[in-house]
Short mmCIF file of C-alpha atoms and ligand atoms in Angstrom, two decimals:
data_model
loop_
_atom_site.label_atom_id
_atom_site.label_comp_id
_atom_site.label_asym_id
_atom_site.label_seq_id
_atom_site.Cartn_x
_atom_site.Cartn_y
_atom_site.Cartn_z
CA MET A 38 135.15 79.34 -125.50
CA GLU A 39 137.29 81.03 -128.09
CA THR A 40 137.56 79.43 -131.53
CA LYS A 41 141.09 78.18 -132.15
CA ASP A 42 141.33 78.92 -135.81
CA PRO A 43 145.05 78.89 -136.70
CA TYR A 44 144.47 81.61 -139.30
CA LYS A 45 142.83 83.80 -136.68
CA LEU A 46 145.49 83.00 -134.11
CA LEU A 47 148.23 84.15 -136.44
CA GLY A 48 146.10 86.98 -137.80
CA VAL A 49 146.54 85.98 -141.44
CA LYS A 50 144.08 85.51 -144.29
CA ARG A 51 143.22 82.06 -145.66
CA ASP A 52 145.12 82.75 -148.84
CA ALA A 53 148.21 84.07 -147.04
CA SER A 54 151.54 82.99 -148.55
CA ARG A 55 154.06 80.86 -146.65
CA ASP A 56 156.22 83.93 -146.14
CA ASP A 57 153.30 85.88 -144.74
CA ILE A 58 152.46 83.06 -142.37
CA ARG A 59 156.03 82.74 -141.21
CA GLY A 60 156.34 86.49 -140.78
CA ALA A 61 153.18 86.65 -138.68
CA TYR A 62 154.34 83.72 -136.58
CA ARG A 63 157.73 85.22 -135.87
CA LYS A 64 156.23 88.50 -134.81
CA LEU A 65 153.73 86.84 -132.47
CA ALA A 66 156.23 84.33 -131.12
CA ARG A 67 158.56 87.12 -130.12
CA LYS A 68 155.75 89.09 -128.57
CA HIS A 69 154.27 86.23 -126.59
CA HIS A 70 157.41 84.37 -125.64
CA PRO A 71 157.17 83.77 -121.90
CA ASP A 72 160.60 85.33 -121.44
CA ALA A 73 159.25 88.51 -122.89
CA ASN A 74 156.28 88.48 -120.54
CA PRO A 75 157.56 87.74 -117.06
CA GLY A 76 154.78 87.51 -114.54
CA ASP A 77 152.05 86.95 -117.10
CA PRO A 78 150.68 83.46 -116.48
CA ASN A 79 148.69 83.47 -119.72
CA SER A 80 151.64 84.05 -121.99
CA GLU A 81 152.65 80.40 -121.85
CA SER A 82 149.37 79.09 -123.19
CA ARG A 83 149.09 81.87 -125.76
CA PHE A 84 152.59 81.17 -126.96
CA LYS A 85 151.77 77.50 -127.24
CA GLU A 86 148.63 78.16 -129.24
CA ILE A 87 150.55 80.31 -131.66
CA GLN A 88 153.14 77.62 -132.06
CA HIS A 89 150.51 74.97 -132.77
CA ALA A 90 148.81 77.24 -135.25
CA TYR A 91 152.09 77.70 -137.05
CA GLU A 92 152.82 73.98 -137.03
CA ILE A 93 149.58 73.44 -138.92
CA LEU A 94 149.91 76.25 -141.42
CA ALA A 95 153.61 75.73 -142.08
CA ASN A 96 153.13 72.06 -142.87
CA PRO A 97 151.50 71.68 -146.30
CA GLU A 98 149.89 68.36 -145.40
CA LYS A 99 148.47 69.52 -142.08
CA LYS A 100 147.37 72.78 -143.64
CA ARG A 101 145.46 70.93 -146.35
CA GLU A 102 143.83 68.67 -143.80
CA TYR A 103 142.76 71.64 -141.78
CA ASP A 104 141.50 73.52 -144.83
CA GLU A 105 139.54 70.57 -146.14
CA GLY A 106 137.75 69.13 -143.19
CA PRO A 107 137.04 69.11 -139.48
CA ARG A 108 139.91 67.58 -137.55
CA THR A 109 141.16 67.91 -134.08
CA PHE A 110 144.27 69.93 -133.75
CA PHE A 111 143.79 71.64 -130.45
CA GLY A 112 143.17 70.29 -127.06
CA GLY A 113 143.46 66.66 -128.06
CA ARG A 114 139.73 65.98 -127.97
CA GLY A 115 136.53 67.37 -129.33
CA ASP A 116 135.92 69.03 -132.64
CA ARG A 117 138.01 71.71 -134.13
CA GLY A 118 137.29 74.94 -132.44
CA ALA A 119 136.01 73.46 -129.21
CA GLY A 120 139.26 72.49 -127.53
CA GLY A 121 140.71 74.51 -124.74
CA GLY A 122 144.37 75.42 -124.61
CA GLY A 123 146.78 73.63 -122.39
CA SER A 124 144.89 70.39 -121.96
CA ALA A 125 146.98 68.26 -124.27
CA GLY A 126 148.96 66.95 -121.38
CA GLY A 127 152.41 67.35 -122.86
CA GLY A 128 153.14 70.44 -120.87
CA PHE A 129 156.37 72.25 -121.42
CA SER A 130 158.24 69.32 -122.81
CA ASP A 131 156.17 69.76 -125.99
CA MET A 132 157.51 73.17 -126.33
CA PHE A 133 161.09 72.07 -125.94
CA ASP A 134 160.59 69.26 -128.38
CA SER A 135 159.76 71.69 -131.06
CA PHE A 136 162.69 73.91 -130.30
CA GLY A 137 164.06 73.20 -133.74
CA SER A 138 161.72 75.80 -135.10
CA PHE A 139 163.11 78.34 -132.68
CA GLY A 140 166.18 78.65 -134.80
CA ASP A 141 163.84 80.02 -137.38
CA VAL A 142 162.38 82.54 -135.00
CA PHE A 143 165.41 83.72 -133.10
CA GLY A 144 168.35 82.56 -135.12
CA LYS A 145 169.43 83.51 -138.58
CA SER A 146 166.90 82.95 -141.27
CA VAL A 147 167.42 80.00 -143.55
CA ARG A 148 167.45 82.27 -146.56
CA ARG A 149 170.29 84.35 -145.21
CA GLU A 150 172.25 81.16 -144.59
CA THR A 151 171.82 79.99 -148.21
CA GLN A 152 172.87 83.43 -149.34
CA ARG A 153 176.02 83.14 -147.30
CA LEU A 154 176.88 79.74 -148.80
CA LYS A 155 176.23 80.78 -152.39
CA GLY A 156 179.37 81.19 -154.48
CA GLU A 157 180.69 84.69 -155.16
CA ASP A 158 180.07 86.39 -158.47
CA ALA A 159 183.13 86.89 -160.65
CA THR A 160 183.79 89.79 -163.01
CA VAL A 161 186.17 89.85 -165.96
CA SER A 162 186.50 92.22 -168.89
CA VAL A 163 186.87 91.28 -172.52
CA ASN A 164 188.35 93.39 -175.31
CA LEU A 165 186.24 93.35 -178.46
CA ARG A 166 186.96 94.50 -181.95
CA PHE A 167 184.47 97.05 -183.24
CA LYS A 168 183.11 94.64 -185.82
CA ASP A 169 182.68 91.79 -183.31
CA ALA A 170 180.77 94.00 -180.90
CA LEU A 171 178.49 95.09 -183.71
CA GLU A 172 177.83 91.64 -185.14
CA GLY A 173 178.03 89.64 -181.92
CA VAL A 174 180.70 87.05 -181.21
CA THR A 175 181.33 83.92 -179.19
CA THR A 176 184.58 84.26 -177.33
CA ARG A 177 186.49 82.75 -174.43
CA VAL A 178 187.51 84.61 -171.30
CA GLY A 179 189.93 83.63 -168.56
CA VAL A 180 188.34 83.55 -165.12
CA SER A 181 189.97 83.04 -161.75
CA ALA A 182 187.36 81.71 -159.34
CA GLU A 183 186.79 79.23 -156.54
CA GLU A 184 186.02 75.70 -157.66
CA ALA A 185 184.96 72.64 -155.75
CA CYS A 186 188.14 70.96 -154.49
CA GLY A 187 188.95 67.89 -156.57
CA ASP A 188 190.60 66.04 -153.67
CA CYS A 189 187.58 66.01 -151.39
CA GLY A 190 184.81 66.67 -153.89
CA GLY A 191 184.00 69.94 -152.17
CA SER A 192 183.23 68.45 -148.78
CA GLY A 193 186.34 69.83 -147.09
CA ALA A 194 187.01 66.53 -145.31
CA ALA A 195 190.21 64.59 -146.03
CA PRO A 196 189.58 61.68 -148.44
CA GLY A 197 188.49 58.60 -146.53
CA THR A 198 187.22 60.60 -143.57
CA SER A 199 183.74 61.88 -143.06
CA ILE A 200 181.98 64.98 -141.89
CA LYS A 201 180.65 64.70 -138.40
CA ARG A 202 177.61 66.21 -136.94
CA CYS A 203 178.65 69.16 -134.82
CA PRO A 204 178.93 67.81 -131.25
CA ASP A 205 178.11 71.14 -129.64
CA CYS A 206 174.73 71.62 -131.29
CA SER A 207 173.99 68.04 -132.43
CA GLY A 208 173.91 69.25 -136.00
CA ARG A 209 171.13 71.75 -135.54
CA GLY A 210 173.33 74.78 -136.00
CA VAL A 211 171.75 76.50 -133.01
CA ARG A 212 172.30 76.10 -129.31
CA SER A 213 169.78 76.64 -126.59
CA ARG A 214 171.04 78.87 -123.86
CA ASP A 215 169.25 78.26 -120.59
CA GLN A 216 167.62 81.27 -119.09
CA GLY A 217 165.78 80.12 -116.06
CA PHE A 218 163.00 77.82 -117.03
CA PHE A 219 162.99 78.75 -120.71
CA ALA A 220 165.76 78.75 -123.23
CA LEU A 221 166.81 81.03 -126.04
CA SER A 222 168.49 79.85 -129.20
CA GLU A 223 171.61 81.29 -130.74
CA PRO A 224 173.83 80.17 -133.63
CA CYS A 225 176.35 77.54 -132.65
CA ALA A 226 179.82 79.05 -132.28
CA ARG A 227 181.69 75.86 -133.08
CA CYS A 228 180.17 75.16 -136.49
CA GLY A 229 179.07 78.70 -137.32
CA GLY A 230 175.48 77.53 -137.69
CA GLY A 231 176.28 74.96 -140.37
CA GLY A 232 175.67 71.99 -138.08
CA THR A 233 178.70 70.07 -139.31
CA PHE A 234 182.24 69.65 -138.14
CA ILE A 235 185.27 68.35 -140.03
CA GLU A 236 187.57 66.18 -137.99
CA SER A 237 190.45 65.93 -140.47
CA PRO A 238 190.38 68.73 -143.03
CA CYS A 239 191.32 68.01 -146.64
CA SER A 240 194.91 69.11 -147.30
CA GLY A 241 194.09 70.27 -150.83
CA CYS A 242 191.69 73.00 -149.73
CA ARG A 243 192.49 73.20 -145.99
CA GLY A 244 188.94 72.20 -145.21
CA SER A 245 187.19 74.94 -147.13
CA GLY A 246 186.03 72.57 -149.88
CA ARG A 247 187.08 75.05 -152.54
CA VAL A 248 190.26 75.98 -154.37
CA ARG A 249 190.97 79.00 -156.55
CA LYS A 250 191.58 78.05 -160.15
CA GLY A 251 191.91 79.72 -163.51
CA ARG A 252 189.70 78.48 -166.29
CA GLN A 253 188.36 79.45 -169.68
CA VAL A 254 184.68 80.23 -170.04
CA THR A 255 182.90 80.56 -173.35
CA VAL A 256 180.63 83.58 -173.53
CA ARG A 257 178.26 84.79 -176.22
CA ILE A 258 178.45 88.55 -176.76
CA PRO A 259 175.18 89.73 -178.34
CA ALA A 260 175.15 91.74 -181.55
CA GLY A 261 175.18 95.47 -180.86
CA ALA A 262 177.14 95.16 -177.59
CA LYS A 263 178.16 98.52 -176.15
CA ASP A 264 181.37 99.43 -174.41
CA GLY A 265 181.01 98.79 -170.66
CA MET A 266 178.09 96.40 -171.04
CA LYS A 267 177.80 93.55 -168.51
CA VAL A 268 177.01 90.13 -169.98
CA ARG A 269 175.85 87.67 -167.32
CA VAL A 270 176.85 84.01 -167.49
CA PRO A 271 174.73 82.27 -164.85
CA GLY A 272 176.48 79.83 -162.52
CA ARG A 273 180.00 80.40 -163.86
CA GLY A 274 181.29 82.40 -160.91
CA SER A 275 182.74 80.73 -157.81
CA ALA A 276 181.37 77.39 -156.69
CA GLY A 277 179.03 77.48 -153.69
CA ARG A 278 179.96 76.10 -150.29
CA LYS A 279 178.43 72.82 -149.10
CA GLY A 280 176.58 72.21 -152.32
CA ALA A 281 175.01 75.68 -152.48
CA SER A 282 174.57 77.23 -155.90
CA ALA A 283 177.47 78.87 -157.72
CA GLY A 284 177.78 82.60 -158.28
CA ASP A 285 177.45 84.22 -161.68
CA LEU A 286 180.11 85.45 -164.04
CA PHE A 287 179.83 88.99 -165.37
CA VAL A 288 181.75 89.79 -168.52
CA VAL A 289 182.29 93.53 -169.02
CA THR A 290 182.77 94.49 -172.64
CA ARG A 291 185.57 96.81 -173.73
CA VAL A 292 184.88 97.78 -177.32
CA GLU A 293 187.71 99.19 -179.41
CA GLU A 294 187.19 102.75 -180.65
CA HIS A 295 186.42 103.21 -184.32
CA PRO A 296 188.29 105.97 -186.17
CA VAL A 297 185.12 107.16 -187.90
CA PHE A 298 182.02 105.94 -186.09
CA LYS A 299 181.25 107.15 -182.57
CA ARG A 300 178.57 105.46 -180.59
CA ARG A 301 175.81 107.19 -178.62
CA GLY A 302 173.32 104.70 -177.19
CA ASP A 303 172.27 102.52 -180.09
CA ASP A 304 173.01 105.34 -182.54
CA PHE A 305 176.26 105.94 -184.36
CA THR A 306 177.50 109.33 -185.51
CA VAL A 307 179.74 109.88 -188.50
CA GLU A 308 181.21 113.13 -189.81
CA VAL A 309 180.91 113.26 -193.61
CA PRO A 310 182.88 115.73 -195.73
CA VAL A 311 180.71 117.63 -198.23
CA SER A 312 182.12 120.00 -200.85
CA PHE A 313 180.87 123.58 -200.72
CA VAL A 314 179.49 123.14 -204.23
CA GLU A 315 177.49 120.03 -203.18
CA ALA A 316 176.25 121.91 -200.12
CA ALA A 317 175.19 124.91 -202.19
CA LEU A 318 173.62 123.02 -205.07
CA GLY A 319 172.33 119.99 -203.19
CA ALA A 320 173.47 116.46 -203.99
CA GLU A 321 172.85 112.80 -203.44
CA ILE A 322 175.87 111.37 -201.65
CA GLU A 323 176.95 107.94 -200.46
CA VAL A 324 177.61 107.49 -196.73
CA PRO A 325 179.42 104.58 -195.03
CA ARG A 326 177.60 102.51 -192.41
CA PRO A 327 179.21 100.85 -189.36
CA ASP A 328 178.56 97.38 -190.80
CA GLY A 329 180.68 98.10 -193.90
CA SER A 330 177.81 98.73 -196.28
CA THR A 331 176.78 102.15 -197.57
CA VAL A 332 173.61 104.16 -197.67
CA ARG A 333 172.56 107.02 -200.00
CA LEU A 334 171.67 110.37 -198.50
CA ARG A 335 169.97 113.30 -200.26
CA LEU A 336 171.42 116.67 -199.28
CA PRO A 337 169.12 119.60 -200.00
CA ALA A 338 170.46 122.71 -201.74
CA GLY A 339 171.84 125.17 -199.19
CA THR A 340 172.98 122.54 -196.66
CA GLN A 341 174.93 124.24 -193.89
CA ASP A 342 178.15 123.07 -192.24
CA GLY A 343 177.46 120.93 -189.15
CA ARG A 344 173.93 120.03 -190.19
CA LYS A 345 172.86 116.59 -189.01
CA PHE A 346 170.85 114.00 -190.90
CA ARG A 347 169.33 110.90 -189.33
CA VAL A 348 169.35 107.69 -191.33
CA ARG A 349 166.83 105.41 -189.61
CA GLY A 350 167.90 101.87 -188.77
CA ALA A 351 171.46 102.28 -190.03
CA GLY A 352 173.02 102.22 -186.52
CA ALA A 353 173.71 99.30 -184.17
CA PRO A 354 171.32 96.39 -183.76
CA SER A 355 169.57 96.39 -180.40
CA VAL A 356 170.91 93.90 -177.88
CA LYS A 357 167.41 93.60 -176.44
CA LYS A 358 165.32 90.89 -178.05
CA GLY A 359 162.86 92.44 -180.44
CA GLY A 360 164.28 95.89 -179.69
CA GLU A 361 164.60 98.44 -182.45
CA GLY A 362 168.06 99.11 -183.79
CA GLY A 363 169.72 102.49 -183.66
CA ASP A 364 170.14 105.17 -186.32
CA LEU A 365 173.11 106.63 -188.13
CA ILE A 366 173.56 110.36 -187.52
CA VAL A 367 175.40 111.98 -190.42
CA GLU A 368 177.06 115.30 -189.58
CA VAL A 369 177.99 117.46 -192.56
CA SER A 370 181.54 118.82 -192.59
CA LEU A 371 181.97 121.46 -195.28
CA VAL A 372 185.16 121.22 -197.33
CA VAL A 373 186.58 124.42 -198.77
CA PRO A 374 189.16 123.98 -201.58
CA THR A 375 192.66 124.98 -200.54
CA LYS A 376 194.03 125.36 -204.07
CA LEU A 377 192.22 126.79 -207.07
CA ARG A 378 193.14 126.51 -210.70
CA ARG A 379 192.97 129.71 -212.76
CA ARG A 380 189.67 128.85 -214.38
CA GLU A 381 188.10 128.01 -211.01
CA ARG A 382 189.30 131.29 -209.54
CA GLU A 383 187.72 133.19 -212.43
CA ILE A 384 184.40 131.43 -211.92
CA LEU A 385 184.38 132.19 -208.20
CA GLU A 386 185.30 135.83 -208.80
CA ALA A 387 182.44 136.06 -211.26
CA LEU A 388 180.17 134.52 -208.61
CA ALA A 389 181.30 137.06 -206.04
CA ASP A 390 180.52 139.92 -208.44
CA GLU A 391 177.15 138.37 -209.20
CA ARG A 392 176.11 137.97 -205.56
CA ASP A 393 177.62 141.21 -204.28
CA GLU A 394 176.54 140.21 -200.80
CA ASP A 395 177.55 141.22 -197.29
CA VAL A 396 177.26 138.06 -195.19
CA ARG A 397 178.31 139.90 -191.98
CA GLU A 398 175.70 142.65 -192.16
CA GLU A 399 173.45 140.95 -189.58
CA LEU A 400 176.38 140.30 -187.24
CA PHE A 401 177.43 143.96 -187.15
CA LYS A 402 173.86 145.06 -186.65
CA LYS A 403 173.48 142.75 -183.65
CA ALA A 404 176.96 143.65 -182.32
CA GLY A 405 175.98 147.36 -182.26
CA SER A 406 178.99 148.46 -184.33
CA SER A 407 178.55 151.09 -187.03
ZN1 LIG B 547 189.49 69.56 -150.46
ZN1 LIG B 548 177.38 73.38 -134.01
#
């Protein structure tokens, strides 16, 4: 006789996770359901075996008992592994007794149901001054979201009345539809699968258990926050239905533009005017940083207009913990004097004589002009 090892029956390994076990069970239960195998007399007993196997492996206590020592789970007598199927005597009523688990197989999954009851996420934006975004700030934002109704405490039932078990499905959330000898389960239409039914709905929330309200939420904006960044505040979105968990609040940052510093990632760029004499001779200049301090920068002789210098670590702090901060990119903007005093003009004319250069020679050569 075949060994009735529940692991073998479900085709899972001994260290399979609960999800794996459930997944294997669902697949097999669908495949071997007698409704799916009309005319196959063996499908009933196979289906029952699978169900028993799942009952053991899905129940932590039974699973441990099975894993730890020889017990009788099949057949009602004899040692584990020796029992034959279908001799327990319960017959089909056993199967119907455990129909609760059918909701799991044929109905909506429990996880999807919790997902449906979870409160919605809320999104608001917050305007930040440049300095606050850079240094980080704790601020308050106005949020309009669903909250548990104060009149009924979120139950949806009028004060003094109670929530009844759904009469159509006896609170199970699923109904068995007869199909010949067997039955299939489907979500209960009356209660939407929730299993409950409100006789007199709360007037404050019209039975939904929630009301939309505006409130202030305190949020910490991390130092170095960028424009358009989403800061998550867990559990401060809309309240969940029927005690399910609340959604999250997402605060989108809107950072004011700075007249001088432009942000690129964690770096900032700044255009710094440099006189043509400084550029030609080289100079050590002072450059402003986004945080209000300054940093010294050495320009080599012959610095060209538009040249960029990177000052490491002088940009924005990283919002990631332990992340490296950004850099400051200094772009040189050459300043040519618009007015010259007489003495200055003489010096420049002398310089022109001295250099006697044709700076466009290369250009004309490349352009092909003669
Ligand atoms: Zn209410
Ligand atoms: Zn119902």
